[in-house]
Short mmCIF file of C-alpha atoms in Angstrom, two decimals:
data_model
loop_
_atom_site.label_atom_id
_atom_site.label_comp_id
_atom_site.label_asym_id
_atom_site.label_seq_id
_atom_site.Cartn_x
_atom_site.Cartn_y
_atom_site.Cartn_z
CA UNK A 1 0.00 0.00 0.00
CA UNK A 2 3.25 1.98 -0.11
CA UNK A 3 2.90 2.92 -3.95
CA UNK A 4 -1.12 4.28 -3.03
CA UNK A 5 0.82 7.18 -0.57
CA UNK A 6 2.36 8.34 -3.86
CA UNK A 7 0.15 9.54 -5.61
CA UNK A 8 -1.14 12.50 -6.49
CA UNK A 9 -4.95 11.05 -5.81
CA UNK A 10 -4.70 8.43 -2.88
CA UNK A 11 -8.39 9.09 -2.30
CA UNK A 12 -9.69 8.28 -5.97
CA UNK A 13 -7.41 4.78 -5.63
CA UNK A 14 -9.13 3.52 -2.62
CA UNK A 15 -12.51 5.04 -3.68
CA UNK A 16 -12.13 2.68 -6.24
CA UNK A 17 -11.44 -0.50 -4.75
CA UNK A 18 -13.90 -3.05 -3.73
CA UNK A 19 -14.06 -6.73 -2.88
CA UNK A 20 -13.79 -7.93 -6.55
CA UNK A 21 -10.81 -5.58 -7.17
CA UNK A 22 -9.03 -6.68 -4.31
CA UNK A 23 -9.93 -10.71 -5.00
CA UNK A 24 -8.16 -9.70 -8.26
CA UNK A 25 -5.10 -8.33 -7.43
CA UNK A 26 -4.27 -10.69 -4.48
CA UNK A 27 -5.59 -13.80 -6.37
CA UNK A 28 -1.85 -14.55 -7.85
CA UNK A 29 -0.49 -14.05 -4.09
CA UNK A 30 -3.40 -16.42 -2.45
CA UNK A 31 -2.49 -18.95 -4.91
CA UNK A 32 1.01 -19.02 -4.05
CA UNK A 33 0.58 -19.18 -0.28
CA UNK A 34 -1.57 -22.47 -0.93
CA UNK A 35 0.69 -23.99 -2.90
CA UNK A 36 3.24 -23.54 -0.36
CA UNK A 37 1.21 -25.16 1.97
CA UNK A 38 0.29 -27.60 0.06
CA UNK A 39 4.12 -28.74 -1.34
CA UNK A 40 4.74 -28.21 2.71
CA UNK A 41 2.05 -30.65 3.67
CA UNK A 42 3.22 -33.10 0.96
CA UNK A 43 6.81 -33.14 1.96
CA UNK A 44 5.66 -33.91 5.54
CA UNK A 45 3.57 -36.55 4.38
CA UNK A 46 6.44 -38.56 2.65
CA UNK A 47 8.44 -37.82 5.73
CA UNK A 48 5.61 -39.48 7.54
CA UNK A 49 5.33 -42.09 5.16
CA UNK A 50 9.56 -42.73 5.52
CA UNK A 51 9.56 -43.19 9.05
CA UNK A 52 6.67 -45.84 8.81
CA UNK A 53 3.50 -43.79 9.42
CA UNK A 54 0.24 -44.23 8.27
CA UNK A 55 -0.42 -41.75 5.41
CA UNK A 56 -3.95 -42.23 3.36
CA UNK A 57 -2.04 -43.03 0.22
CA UNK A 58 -5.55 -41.94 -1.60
CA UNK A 59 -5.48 -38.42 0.00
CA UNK A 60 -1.68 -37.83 -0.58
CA UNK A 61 -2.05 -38.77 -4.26
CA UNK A 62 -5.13 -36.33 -4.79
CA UNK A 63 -2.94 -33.96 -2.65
CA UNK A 64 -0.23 -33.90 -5.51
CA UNK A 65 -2.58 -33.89 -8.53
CA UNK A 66 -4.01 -31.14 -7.03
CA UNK A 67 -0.55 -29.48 -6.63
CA UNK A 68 0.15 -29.93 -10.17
CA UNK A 69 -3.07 -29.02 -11.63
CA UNK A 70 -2.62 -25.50 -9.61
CA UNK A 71 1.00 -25.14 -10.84
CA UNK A 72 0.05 -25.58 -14.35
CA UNK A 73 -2.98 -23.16 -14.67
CA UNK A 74 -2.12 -20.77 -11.89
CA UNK A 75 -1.28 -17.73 -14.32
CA UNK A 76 -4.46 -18.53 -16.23
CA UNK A 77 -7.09 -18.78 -12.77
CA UNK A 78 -9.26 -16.17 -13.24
CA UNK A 79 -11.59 -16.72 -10.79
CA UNK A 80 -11.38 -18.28 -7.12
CA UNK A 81 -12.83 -21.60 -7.58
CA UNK A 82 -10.32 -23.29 -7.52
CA UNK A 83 -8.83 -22.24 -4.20
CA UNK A 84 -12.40 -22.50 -2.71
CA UNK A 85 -12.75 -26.40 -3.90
CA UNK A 86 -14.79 -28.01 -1.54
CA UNK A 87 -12.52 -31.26 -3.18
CA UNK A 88 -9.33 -29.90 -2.37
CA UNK A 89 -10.51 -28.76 0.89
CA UNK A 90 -11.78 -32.05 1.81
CA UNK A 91 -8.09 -33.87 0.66
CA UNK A 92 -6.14 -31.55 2.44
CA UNK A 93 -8.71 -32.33 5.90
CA UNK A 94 -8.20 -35.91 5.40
CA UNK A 95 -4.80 -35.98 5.74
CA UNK A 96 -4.29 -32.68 8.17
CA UNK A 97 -7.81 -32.87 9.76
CA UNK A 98 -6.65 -31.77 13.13
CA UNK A 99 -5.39 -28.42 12.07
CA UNK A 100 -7.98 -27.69 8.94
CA UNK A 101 -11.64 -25.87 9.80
CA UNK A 102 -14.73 -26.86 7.36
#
């Protein structure tokens, strides 16, 4: 928000934005942050899975479809759906239930 202080019209910027504006410019970021989490989840599930620990091999192999489906069509996403899938959301429960909210 640095860049709105200089210029010569703050006022008009932030008159301007609303929710879809802002879903727009931080969609790119959002995505990124779940993929991190994601790739983060999936390396601790093959650590898991190295030491001997269960792992719902199911939920771990949807986990890194859905990894690469995101990586491939993340600079084409124009909408949220994706990072709202009730699917993905439901994978990424099963195999981190304790720390994920419905």
């Amino acid at each position: 928000m640095e860049w709105v202080q200089q210029v010569d019209s703050p006022e008009f910027i932030l008159r301007t934005l609303n929710r879809t504006v802002i879903l727009n410019w931080t969609r790119q970021f959002r995505i990124d942050c779940l993929l991190i989490g994601m790739t983060e989840l999936q390396e601790e599930i093959e650590r898991r899975s190295a030491i001997g620990s269960e792992v719902e091999v199911a939920a771990a192999s949807a986990l890194a479809s859905w990894i690469k489906f995101i990586e491939e069509q993340r600079g084409t996403m124009t909408d949220d759906s994706y990072i709202h899938s009730p699917e993905l959301w439901g994978t990424i429960k099963k195999l981190k239930a304790n720390e994920v909210q419905s």
